[in-house]
């Protein structure tokens, strides 16, 4: 049986981790996978997480199974954080292994409810979106999103393409901090997107993996809340990997908003999907998040640290845009300061990306996506000079 297996294509982002690790050069710079790093290159355990872990270690009396849909308190806390206290009466939810698990379960739910539905993805999007959809044998379409010439959202192309969505089709939207481009619609553009999609009878699926990394915890929920207020049915796949820094704990949630009278049936289907795929979801990270969100002092400390993380990325963005302006003697890369979240797509060719890796030991994804948090004040000028050299 096993001899019939063919090699699978490697994930472009994860492949970089191994390449970087195997590079013996001292000054190498990792701008690949989306993991936050401080100025020393460490991905720290957040203070509130450490504190909750200590309390948990002291007080936890059992490791027996939790609920099939996860702890209700975790799901409620996440619905509260994302939707700001609204829509709870019509929100079915399950804890999932990270944001990827939430995306996977969302797609499984769509396939169960509407097997013929097409899922629309932004071009470009996180490469694992089309990969999972293809694996599940679902239909997929693309909408234009990014204007490579300006580094901004191609709003005319986006609305034109979304105007072609069929009733009942699912449209995957990045709730904030678009991955991989870093370019995001304005509030007014979001309102227009909602109008177009409402007119088409689409079902939005929001991927919210970076809440708190863009303009702030509340601000980054703006589009998701607008969408929740505007559509009868919405799916939201959220991750705690980045904003709580608990990547390896695999903590996420899938929220399905629908008619309040159907909530129990939707909830039952979400629990069923958990049971079919992995039974009970991981609990440790979810429990830490719950402890933090249910405790005022821990919440305040977590928010303060998350804000430090966000501000650090913003100042790196500004510094990089300034350095690139000097190094290239042009405003070509000014969009870096306007982008939000961990990523910016620089608009370099694959050949230029390869040269940066081979000649300067600078690792970025092949589409020229950089992880801003992989930089620090010392390495920003090094990157700017290297980019100027290959792009000049
Ligand atoms: C990324 O895009 O780098 C992150 O979402 C990590 C991942 O799993 O790809």
mmCIF file of C-alpha atoms and ligand atoms in Angstrom:
data_model
loop_
_atom_site.group_PDB
_atom_site.id
_atom_site.type_symbol
_atom_site.label_atom_id
_atom_site.label_comp_id
_atom_site.label_asym_id
_atom_site.label_seq_id
_atom_site.Cartn_x
_atom_site.Cartn_y
_atom_site.Cartn_z
ATOM 1 C CA UNK A 1 0.000 0.000 0.000
ATOM 2 C CA UNK A 2 2.543 2.573 1.073
ATOM 3 C CA UNK A 3 4.628 2.117 -2.061
ATOM 4 C CA UNK A 4 1.824 3.729 -4.072
ATOM 5 C CA UNK A 5 2.343 7.049 -2.264
ATOM 6 C CA UNK A 6 3.834 9.865 -4.279
ATOM 7 C CA UNK A 7 5.925 12.634 -2.736
ATOM 8 C CA UNK A 8 3.775 15.606 -1.684
ATOM 9 C CA UNK A 9 4.704 19.158 -2.596
ATOM 10 C CA UNK A 10 6.436 20.795 0.345
ATOM 11 C CA UNK A 11 4.765 23.751 2.049
ATOM 12 C CA UNK A 12 6.660 26.794 0.788
ATOM 13 C CA UNK A 13 6.627 28.512 4.161
ATOM 14 C CA UNK A 14 7.608 25.531 6.290
ATOM 15 C CA UNK A 15 10.346 24.563 3.818
ATOM 16 C CA UNK A 16 12.135 27.808 4.653
ATOM 17 C CA UNK A 17 12.471 26.825 8.310
ATOM 18 C CA UNK A 18 14.701 23.877 7.389
ATOM 19 C CA UNK A 19 16.678 25.823 4.792
ATOM 20 C CA UNK A 20 17.385 28.573 7.310
ATOM 21 C CA UNK A 21 18.385 26.086 9.999
ATOM 22 C CA UNK A 22 20.847 24.375 7.651
ATOM 23 C CA UNK A 23 22.507 27.652 6.574
ATOM 24 C CA UNK A 24 25.842 27.880 8.460
ATOM 25 C CA UNK A 25 26.312 31.648 7.903
ATOM 26 C CA UNK A 26 26.475 33.843 11.019
ATOM 27 C CA UNK A 27 24.614 36.906 9.777
ATOM 28 C CA UNK A 28 21.638 35.030 8.251
ATOM 29 C CA UNK A 29 18.229 36.664 8.712
ATOM 30 C CA UNK A 30 14.955 34.686 8.924
ATOM 31 C CA UNK A 31 11.942 36.570 7.534
ATOM 32 C CA UNK A 32 10.029 33.392 6.665
ATOM 33 C CA UNK A 33 7.394 31.738 8.826
ATOM 34 C CA UNK A 34 4.914 34.007 10.632
ATOM 35 C CA UNK A 35 6.211 33.830 14.169
ATOM 36 C CA UNK A 36 6.708 36.932 16.312
ATOM 37 C CA UNK A 37 10.256 37.492 17.524
ATOM 38 C CA UNK A 38 11.578 40.159 19.863
ATOM 39 C CA UNK A 39 14.745 42.197 19.202
ATOM 40 C CA UNK A 40 16.906 39.291 20.439
ATOM 41 C CA UNK A 41 15.258 36.827 18.041
ATOM 42 C CA UNK A 42 13.298 35.066 20.781
ATOM 43 C CA UNK A 43 9.607 34.162 20.490
ATOM 44 C CA UNK A 44 8.797 34.844 24.137
ATOM 45 C CA UNK A 45 6.176 33.178 26.307
ATOM 46 C CA UNK A 46 3.939 36.107 27.245
ATOM 47 C CA UNK A 47 3.900 37.130 30.919
ATOM 48 C CA UNK A 48 0.178 36.467 31.363
ATOM 49 C CA UNK A 49 0.572 33.024 29.774
ATOM 50 C CA UNK A 50 3.406 32.121 32.168
ATOM 51 C CA UNK A 51 1.380 33.343 35.102
ATOM 52 C CA UNK A 52 -1.713 31.367 34.046
ATOM 53 C CA UNK A 53 0.429 28.264 33.502
ATOM 54 C CA UNK A 54 1.814 28.525 37.019
ATOM 55 C CA UNK A 55 -1.664 28.824 38.507
ATOM 56 C CA UNK A 56 -2.887 25.967 36.340
ATOM 57 C CA UNK A 57 -0.036 23.726 37.469
ATOM 58 C CA UNK A 58 -0.877 24.476 41.082
ATOM 59 C CA UNK A 59 -4.637 24.071 40.822
ATOM 60 C CA UNK A 60 -5.390 21.569 38.048
ATOM 61 C CA UNK A 61 -6.701 18.364 39.599
ATOM 62 C CA UNK A 62 -7.481 16.250 36.558
ATOM 63 C CA UNK A 63 -6.565 15.730 32.934
ATOM 64 C CA UNK A 64 -9.765 13.927 32.068
ATOM 65 C CA UNK A 65 -11.567 14.785 28.819
ATOM 66 C CA UNK A 66 -13.008 18.203 28.352
ATOM 67 C CA UNK A 67 -16.140 18.870 26.220
ATOM 68 C CA UNK A 68 -16.174 17.568 22.643
ATOM 69 C CA UNK A 69 -16.614 21.153 21.452
ATOM 70 C CA UNK A 70 -13.999 22.361 23.955
ATOM 71 C CA UNK A 71 -14.656 24.066 27.278
ATOM 72 C CA UNK A 72 -17.780 26.235 26.952
ATOM 73 C CA UNK A 73 -15.966 28.971 28.913
ATOM 74 C CA UNK A 74 -13.201 29.140 26.272
ATOM 75 C CA UNK A 75 -15.668 29.306 23.414
ATOM 76 C CA UNK A 76 -17.653 32.030 25.193
ATOM 77 C CA UNK A 77 -14.502 34.038 25.964
ATOM 78 C CA UNK A 78 -13.405 33.869 22.325
ATOM 79 C CA UNK A 79 -16.847 34.820 21.012
ATOM 80 C CA UNK A 80 -16.685 37.778 23.421
ATOM 81 C CA UNK A 81 -13.192 38.857 22.366
ATOM 82 C CA UNK A 82 -13.956 38.618 18.657
ATOM 83 C CA UNK A 83 -17.541 39.864 18.531
ATOM 84 C CA UNK A 84 -17.471 42.236 21.505
ATOM 85 C CA UNK A 85 -20.449 40.821 23.342
ATOM 86 C CA UNK A 86 -22.826 40.606 20.372
ATOM 87 C CA UNK A 87 -24.351 37.629 18.520
ATOM 88 C CA UNK A 88 -23.743 35.167 21.381
ATOM 89 C CA UNK A 89 -27.354 33.958 21.107
ATOM 90 C CA UNK A 90 -26.755 32.732 17.557
ATOM 91 C CA UNK A 91 -23.086 31.674 17.830
ATOM 92 C CA UNK A 92 -22.304 27.963 17.717
ATOM 93 C CA UNK A 93 -18.605 27.327 18.401
ATOM 94 C CA UNK A 94 -15.947 24.657 18.781
ATOM 95 C CA UNK A 95 -12.388 24.747 20.026
ATOM 96 C CA UNK A 96 -9.961 23.573 17.343
ATOM 97 C CA UNK A 97 -6.257 22.717 17.054
ATOM 98 C CA UNK A 98 -5.092 26.233 16.122
ATOM 99 C CA UNK A 99 -6.380 28.506 13.404
ATOM 100 C CA UNK A 100 -5.576 25.904 10.737
ATOM 101 C CA UNK A 101 -7.840 23.460 12.574
ATOM 102 C CA UNK A 102 -10.585 26.097 12.587
ATOM 103 C CA UNK A 103 -10.199 26.652 8.829
ATOM 104 C CA UNK A 104 -10.266 22.921 8.204
ATOM 105 C CA UNK A 105 -13.405 22.435 10.327
ATOM 106 C CA UNK A 106 -15.070 25.431 8.660
ATOM 107 C CA UNK A 107 -14.451 23.892 5.237
ATOM 108 C CA UNK A 108 -15.691 20.511 6.454
ATOM 109 C CA UNK A 109 -18.857 22.186 7.755
ATOM 110 C CA UNK A 110 -19.380 23.920 4.396
ATOM 111 C CA UNK A 111 -18.896 20.625 2.561
ATOM 112 C CA UNK A 112 -21.399 18.926 4.881
ATOM 113 C CA UNK A 113 -24.010 21.672 4.511
ATOM 114 C CA UNK A 114 -23.490 22.642 0.870
ATOM 115 C CA UNK A 115 -21.263 20.160 -1.011
ATOM 116 C CA UNK A 116 -21.447 22.072 -4.305
ATOM 117 C CA UNK A 117 -20.495 25.476 -2.893
ATOM 118 C CA UNK A 118 -17.501 27.264 -4.379
ATOM 119 C CA UNK A 119 -15.047 28.800 -1.935
ATOM 120 C CA UNK A 120 -13.600 32.109 -3.164
ATOM 121 C CA UNK A 121 -10.073 33.000 -2.119
ATOM 122 C CA UNK A 122 -8.147 36.229 -2.430
ATOM 123 C CA UNK A 123 -5.311 36.137 -4.953
ATOM 124 C CA UNK A 124 -2.894 35.823 -3.249
ATOM 125 C CA UNK A 125 -3.806 34.120 -0.002
ATOM 126 C CA UNK A 126 -2.158 31.919 2.637
ATOM 127 C CA UNK A 127 -1.007 28.896 0.548
ATOM 128 C CA UNK A 128 -2.584 26.412 2.949
ATOM 129 C CA UNK A 129 -6.085 27.740 2.117
ATOM 130 C CA UNK A 130 -6.142 26.384 -1.464
ATOM 131 C CA UNK A 131 -4.157 23.342 -0.370
ATOM 132 C CA UNK A 132 -6.797 22.222 2.152
ATOM 133 C CA UNK A 133 -9.678 23.050 -0.206
ATOM 134 C CA UNK A 134 -8.066 20.983 -2.969
ATOM 135 C CA UNK A 135 -7.435 18.134 -0.519
ATOM 136 C CA UNK A 136 -11.106 18.159 0.502
ATOM 137 C CA UNK A 137 -12.146 18.030 -3.165
ATOM 138 C CA UNK A 138 -14.100 21.282 -2.946
ATOM 139 C CA UNK A 139 -14.653 23.872 -5.657
ATOM 140 C CA UNK A 140 -12.549 26.988 -5.516
ATOM 141 C CA UNK A 141 -12.364 30.366 -7.270
ATOM 142 C CA UNK A 142 -10.172 33.440 -6.874
ATOM 143 C CA UNK A 143 -10.870 37.120 -6.538
ATOM 144 C CA UNK A 144 -8.301 39.812 -7.312
ATOM 145 C CA UNK A 145 -6.906 41.412 -4.185
ATOM 146 C CA UNK A 146 -3.467 42.944 -4.561
ATOM 147 C CA UNK A 147 -2.074 45.615 -6.850
ATOM 148 C CA UNK A 148 1.604 44.707 -7.164
ATOM 149 C CA UNK A 149 2.444 48.092 -8.705
ATOM 150 C CA UNK A 150 1.260 50.118 -5.700
ATOM 151 C CA UNK A 151 1.558 47.496 -2.944
ATOM 152 C CA UNK A 152 -2.069 48.275 -2.017
ATOM 153 C CA UNK A 153 -5.441 46.501 -2.307
ATOM 154 C CA UNK A 154 -6.708 46.307 -5.902
ATOM 155 C CA UNK A 155 -10.121 47.482 -4.818
ATOM 156 C CA UNK A 156 -11.626 47.858 -8.289
ATOM 157 C CA UNK A 157 -10.538 44.312 -9.247
ATOM 158 C CA UNK A 158 -11.698 42.932 -5.897
ATOM 159 C CA UNK A 159 -15.223 44.351 -6.091
ATOM 160 C CA UNK A 160 -15.560 43.414 -9.755
ATOM 161 C CA UNK A 161 -14.656 39.790 -9.021
ATOM 162 C CA UNK A 162 -16.806 39.561 -5.883
ATOM 163 C CA UNK A 163 -19.691 40.829 -8.015
ATOM 164 C CA UNK A 164 -19.542 37.470 -9.793
ATOM 165 C CA UNK A 165 -19.987 35.306 -6.684
ATOM 166 C CA UNK A 166 -23.026 32.996 -6.941
ATOM 167 C CA UNK A 167 -25.681 32.861 -4.212
ATOM 168 C CA UNK A 168 -24.590 30.452 -1.470
ATOM 169 C CA UNK A 169 -20.919 30.596 -2.451
ATOM 170 C CA UNK A 170 -18.452 31.066 0.391
ATOM 171 C CA UNK A 171 -16.010 33.975 0.341
ATOM 172 C CA UNK A 172 -12.931 33.664 2.504
ATOM 173 C CA UNK A 173 -11.854 37.062 3.833
ATOM 174 C CA UNK A 174 -8.838 37.867 6.010
ATOM 175 C CA UNK A 175 -10.398 39.715 8.955
ATOM 176 C CA UNK A 176 -7.275 41.855 9.431
ATOM 177 C CA UNK A 177 -3.550 41.810 8.621
ATOM 178 C CA UNK A 178 -3.836 40.125 5.215
ATOM 179 C CA UNK A 179 -1.450 37.208 4.759
ATOM 180 C CA UNK A 180 0.725 37.340 2.635
ATOM 181 C CA UNK A 181 0.416 40.931 1.372
ATOM 182 C CA UNK A 182 -0.022 43.112 4.499
ATOM 183 C CA UNK A 183 -2.399 45.319 2.459
ATOM 184 C CA UNK A 184 -5.881 45.727 3.937
ATOM 185 C CA UNK A 185 -9.156 47.379 2.883
ATOM 186 C CA UNK A 186 -10.066 50.653 4.627
ATOM 187 C CA UNK A 187 -13.180 50.779 6.836
ATOM 188 C CA UNK A 188 -15.114 52.333 3.994
ATOM 189 C CA UNK A 189 -13.922 49.687 1.558
ATOM 190 C CA UNK A 190 -15.028 46.974 4.002
ATOM 191 C CA UNK A 191 -18.512 48.523 4.017
ATOM 192 C CA UNK A 192 -18.568 48.352 0.237
ATOM 193 C CA UNK A 193 -17.323 44.744 0.216
ATOM 194 C CA UNK A 194 -20.153 43.835 2.591
ATOM 195 C CA UNK A 195 -22.688 45.504 0.308
ATOM 196 C CA UNK A 196 -21.408 43.639 -2.766
ATOM 197 C CA UNK A 197 -21.417 40.270 -0.972
ATOM 198 C CA UNK A 198 -24.853 40.853 0.549
ATOM 199 C CA UNK A 199 -26.160 41.638 -2.917
ATOM 200 C CA UNK A 200 -24.788 38.315 -4.152
ATOM 201 C CA UNK A 201 -26.168 36.220 -1.258
ATOM 202 C CA UNK A 202 -22.666 35.038 -0.307
ATOM 203 C CA UNK A 203 -21.625 33.395 2.955
ATOM 204 C CA UNK A 204 -18.491 35.017 4.449
ATOM 205 C CA UNK A 205 -15.793 32.870 6.038
ATOM 206 C CA UNK A 206 -13.481 35.126 8.050
ATOM 207 C CA UNK A 207 -9.941 34.005 8.820
ATOM 208 C CA UNK A 208 -8.877 35.961 11.902
ATOM 209 C CA UNK A 209 -5.349 34.869 12.787
ATOM 210 C CA UNK A 210 -3.752 38.199 13.757
ATOM 211 C CA UNK A 211 -6.245 40.090 15.927
ATOM 212 C CA UNK A 212 -4.183 42.643 17.876
ATOM 213 C CA UNK A 213 -1.240 42.681 15.443
ATOM 214 C CA UNK A 214 -2.565 45.413 13.135
ATOM 215 C CA UNK A 215 -4.284 48.522 14.505
ATOM 216 C CA UNK A 216 -5.219 47.159 17.964
ATOM 217 C CA UNK A 217 -7.281 44.364 19.498
ATOM 218 C CA UNK A 218 -10.664 46.111 19.066
ATOM 219 C CA UNK A 219 -9.766 47.849 15.793
ATOM 220 C CA UNK A 220 -8.689 44.552 14.214
ATOM 221 C CA UNK A 221 -12.123 43.071 14.962
ATOM 222 C CA UNK A 222 -13.876 45.868 13.024
ATOM 223 C CA UNK A 223 -14.371 43.992 9.736
ATOM 224 C CA UNK A 224 -15.373 40.739 11.455
ATOM 225 C CA UNK A 225 -17.964 42.564 13.581
ATOM 226 C CA UNK A 226 -19.295 44.472 10.583
ATOM 227 C CA UNK A 227 -19.677 41.187 8.705
ATOM 228 C CA UNK A 228 -21.332 39.509 11.721
ATOM 229 C CA UNK A 229 -23.830 42.403 11.905
ATOM 230 C CA UNK A 230 -24.586 42.254 8.180
ATOM 231 C CA UNK A 231 -25.110 38.604 7.199
ATOM 232 C CA UNK A 232 -27.552 35.914 8.355
ATOM 233 C CA UNK A 233 -24.773 33.311 8.185
ATOM 234 C CA UNK A 234 -21.064 33.841 8.907
ATOM 235 C CA UNK A 235 -18.201 31.485 9.733
ATOM 236 C CA UNK A 236 -15.237 32.802 11.723
ATOM 237 C CA UNK A 237 -11.996 30.817 12.101
ATOM 238 C CA UNK A 238 -9.792 32.420 14.737
ATOM 239 C CA UNK A 239 -6.336 31.621 16.049
ATOM 240 C CA UNK A 240 -4.692 32.302 19.423
ATOM 241 C CA UNK A 241 -1.248 31.307 18.119
ATOM 242 C CA UNK A 242 -0.020 34.828 17.453
ATOM 243 C CA UNK A 243 -1.879 37.157 19.806
ATOM 244 C CA UNK A 244 -1.311 34.878 22.819
ATOM 245 C CA UNK A 245 2.033 33.596 21.492
ATOM 246 C CA UNK A 246 1.002 29.966 22.095
ATOM 247 C CA UNK A 247 1.822 28.604 18.635
ATOM 248 C CA UNK A 248 2.640 25.028 19.609
ATOM 249 C CA UNK A 249 -0.316 24.645 21.982
ATOM 250 C CA UNK A 250 -2.629 24.621 18.931
ATOM 251 C CA UNK A 251 -5.421 26.880 20.145
ATOM 252 C CA UNK A 252 -8.181 28.168 17.920
ATOM 253 C CA UNK A 253 -11.931 28.418 17.591
ATOM 254 C CA UNK A 254 -14.506 28.064 14.858
ATOM 255 C CA UNK A 255 -17.612 30.202 15.299
ATOM 256 C CA UNK A 256 -20.704 29.633 13.134
ATOM 257 C CA UNK A 257 -23.313 32.402 13.225
ATOM 258 C CA UNK A 258 -26.749 31.461 11.953
ATOM 259 C CA UNK A 259 -30.384 31.564 12.909
ATOM 260 C CA UNK A 260 -30.686 31.415 16.721
ATOM 261 C CA UNK A 261 -33.374 28.733 16.396
ATOM 262 C CA UNK A 262 -30.923 26.452 14.547
ATOM 263 C CA UNK A 263 -28.013 27.002 16.931
ATOM 264 C CA UNK A 264 -28.332 23.617 18.680
ATOM 265 C CA UNK A 265 -28.244 21.707 15.363
ATOM 266 C CA UNK A 266 -25.236 23.684 14.116
ATOM 267 C CA UNK A 267 -23.507 23.141 17.461
ATOM 268 C CA UNK A 268 -24.194 19.403 17.189
ATOM 269 C CA UNK A 269 -22.672 19.309 13.723
ATOM 270 C CA UNK A 270 -19.539 21.149 14.885
ATOM 271 C CA UNK A 271 -19.136 18.692 17.760
ATOM 272 C CA UNK A 272 -19.689 15.798 15.316
ATOM 273 C CA UNK A 273 -16.911 17.111 13.051
ATOM 274 C CA UNK A 274 -14.536 17.354 16.004
ATOM 275 C CA UNK A 275 -15.369 13.751 16.908
ATOM 276 C CA UNK A 276 -14.744 12.517 13.355
ATOM 277 C CA UNK A 277 -11.441 14.317 12.941
ATOM 278 C CA UNK A 278 -9.672 14.188 16.293
ATOM 279 C CA UNK A 279 -12.295 13.769 18.990
ATOM 280 C CA UNK A 280 -11.551 16.221 21.786
ATOM 281 C CA UNK A 281 -9.667 19.409 20.880
ATOM 282 C CA UNK A 282 -6.419 20.327 22.684
ATOM 283 C CA UNK A 283 -7.165 21.927 26.035
ATOM 284 C CA UNK A 284 -3.993 23.405 27.539
ATOM 285 C CA UNK A 285 -3.755 26.556 25.413
ATOM 286 C CA UNK A 286 -7.514 27.076 25.451
ATOM 287 C CA UNK A 287 -7.503 26.877 29.244
ATOM 288 C CA UNK A 288 -4.713 29.464 29.518
ATOM 289 C CA UNK A 289 -6.585 31.828 27.198
ATOM 290 C CA UNK A 290 -9.745 31.395 29.266
ATOM 291 C CA UNK A 291 -7.884 32.079 32.514
ATOM 292 C CA UNK A 292 -6.374 35.235 31.024
ATOM 293 C CA UNK A 293 -9.618 36.543 29.555
ATOM 294 C CA UNK A 294 -11.593 35.821 32.744
ATOM 295 C CA UNK A 295 -9.136 37.624 35.046
ATOM 296 C CA UNK A 296 -8.988 41.420 34.918
ATOM 297 C CA UNK A 297 -5.344 41.756 35.977
ATOM 298 C CA UNK A 298 -4.148 39.043 33.584
ATOM 299 C CA UNK A 299 -6.203 40.529 30.746
ATOM 300 C CA UNK A 300 -4.662 43.964 31.371
ATOM 301 C CA UNK A 301 -1.137 42.562 31.430
ATOM 302 C CA UNK A 302 -1.720 40.480 28.282
ATOM 303 C CA UNK A 303 -3.172 43.473 26.438
ATOM 304 C CA UNK A 304 -0.216 45.644 27.479
ATOM 305 C CA UNK A 305 2.289 43.073 26.192
ATOM 306 C CA UNK A 306 0.333 42.533 22.977
ATOM 307 C CA UNK A 307 0.384 46.291 22.447
ATOM 308 C CA UNK A 308 4.200 46.333 22.920
ATOM 309 C CA UNK A 309 4.455 43.612 20.266
ATOM 310 C CA UNK A 310 2.237 45.583 17.879
ATOM 311 C CA UNK A 311 4.139 48.838 18.446
ATOM 312 C CA UNK A 312 7.445 47.063 17.884
ATOM 313 C CA UNK A 313 6.260 45.806 14.499
ATOM 314 C CA UNK A 314 4.958 49.262 13.590
ATOM 315 C CA UNK A 315 8.266 50.936 14.391
ATOM 316 C CA UNK A 316 10.145 48.281 12.381
ATOM 317 C CA UNK A 317 7.807 48.998 9.472
ATOM 318 C CA UNK A 318 8.521 52.696 9.679
ATOM 319 C CA UNK A 319 12.263 52.168 9.987
ATOM 320 C CA UNK A 320 12.290 49.755 7.023
ATOM 321 C CA UNK A 321 10.275 52.128 4.815
ATOM 322 C CA UNK A 322 12.692 54.977 5.715
ATOM 323 C CA UNK A 323 15.788 52.856 5.082
ATOM 324 C CA UNK A 324 14.403 51.589 1.760
ATOM 325 C CA UNK A 325 13.663 55.150 0.692
ATOM 326 C CA UNK A 326 17.288 56.082 1.392
ATOM 327 C CA UNK A 327 18.806 52.913 -0.075
ATOM 328 C CA UNK A 328 16.761 52.922 -3.294
ATOM 329 C CA UNK A 329 16.399 56.699 -3.555
ATOM 330 C CA UNK A 330 12.704 56.193 -4.344
ATOM 331 C CA UNK A 331 9.309 55.879 -2.668
ATOM 332 C CA UNK A 332 8.721 52.481 -4.261
ATOM 333 C CA UNK A 333 8.576 50.691 -0.888
ATOM 334 C CA UNK A 334 6.661 53.309 1.133
ATOM 335 C CA UNK A 335 3.738 50.876 1.355
ATOM 336 C CA UNK A 336 5.700 48.900 3.964
ATOM 337 C CA UNK A 337 4.824 51.586 6.538
ATOM 338 C CA UNK A 338 1.145 51.536 5.540
ATOM 339 C CA UNK A 339 0.786 47.750 5.642
ATOM 340 C CA UNK A 340 -0.414 46.093 8.848
ATOM 341 C CA UNK A 341 0.273 42.816 10.628
ATOM 342 C CA UNK A 342 3.331 40.604 10.444
ATOM 343 C CA UNK A 343 3.703 40.511 6.688
ATOM 344 C CA UNK A 344 4.447 42.668 3.687
ATOM 345 C CA UNK A 345 4.761 41.479 0.139
ATOM 346 C CA UNK A 346 7.630 43.480 -1.322
ATOM 347 C CA UNK A 347 6.976 42.842 -5.014
ATOM 348 C CA UNK A 348 10.399 41.327 -5.757
ATOM 349 C CA UNK A 349 10.830 38.623 -8.379
ATOM 350 C CA UNK A 350 11.534 35.021 -7.434
ATOM 351 C CA UNK A 351 15.008 35.478 -8.843
ATOM 352 C CA UNK A 352 15.616 38.498 -6.587
ATOM 353 C CA UNK A 353 14.305 36.543 -3.586
ATOM 354 C CA UNK A 354 16.719 33.708 -4.426
ATOM 355 C CA UNK A 355 19.617 36.144 -4.727
ATOM 356 C CA UNK A 356 18.819 37.648 -1.324
ATOM 357 C CA UNK A 357 18.956 34.166 0.171
ATOM 358 C CA UNK A 358 22.071 33.012 -1.667
ATOM 359 C CA UNK A 359 24.118 36.225 -1.571
ATOM 360 C CA UNK A 360 22.979 37.828 1.695
ATOM 361 C CA UNK A 361 21.557 34.933 3.777
ATOM 362 C CA UNK A 362 18.173 36.699 3.925
ATOM 363 C CA UNK A 363 15.250 34.258 3.895
ATOM 364 C CA UNK A 364 11.788 35.302 2.728
ATOM 365 C CA UNK A 365 8.916 33.406 1.084
ATOM 366 C CA UNK A 366 9.305 32.999 -2.716
ATOM 367 C CA UNK A 367 6.549 35.551 -3.416
ATOM 368 C CA UNK A 368 8.717 38.133 -1.537
ATOM 369 C CA UNK A 369 6.597 38.049 1.632
ATOM 370 C CA UNK A 370 8.622 39.167 4.645
ATOM 371 C CA UNK A 371 7.843 38.664 8.303
ATOM 372 C CA UNK A 372 8.455 42.131 9.755
ATOM 373 C CA UNK A 373 8.944 40.649 13.229
ATOM 374 C CA UNK A 374 11.982 38.734 11.971
ATOM 375 C CA UNK A 375 13.819 42.077 11.844
ATOM 376 C CA UNK A 376 15.334 44.294 14.513
ATOM 377 C CA UNK A 377 16.761 47.830 14.512
ATOM 378 C CA UNK A 378 20.196 46.474 13.558
ATOM 379 C CA UNK A 379 19.102 44.213 10.693
ATOM 380 C CA UNK A 380 16.663 46.656 9.019
ATOM 381 C CA UNK A 381 19.448 48.656 7.271
ATOM 382 C CA UNK A 382 21.146 45.391 6.237
ATOM 383 C CA UNK A 383 17.904 44.220 4.591
ATOM 384 C CA UNK A 384 17.316 47.603 2.929
ATOM 385 C CA UNK A 385 20.828 47.650 1.444
ATOM 386 C CA UNK A 386 20.492 44.058 0.213
ATOM 387 C CA UNK A 387 17.115 44.797 -1.408
ATOM 388 C CA UNK A 388 18.501 47.918 -3.083
ATOM 389 C CA UNK A 389 21.358 45.825 -4.455
ATOM 390 C CA UNK A 390 19.158 43.133 -6.053
ATOM 391 C CA UNK A 391 16.321 45.449 -7.082
ATOM 392 C CA UNK A 392 18.476 48.352 -8.305
HETATM 393 C C1 LIG B 1 2.511 31.851 8.167
HETATM 394 O O1 LIG B 1 1.771 32.184 7.228
HETATM 395 O O2 LIG B 1 3.745 31.946 8.137
HETATM 396 C C2 LIG B 1 1.883 31.328 9.430
HETATM 397 O O3 LIG B 1 0.506 31.326 9.327
HETATM 398 C C3 LIG B 1 2.429 30.019 9.830
HETATM 399 C C4 LIG B 1 1.977 28.894 8.960
HETATM 400 O O4 LIG B 1 1.494 27.905 9.524
HETATM 401 O O5 LIG B 1 2.132 28.958 7.744
#
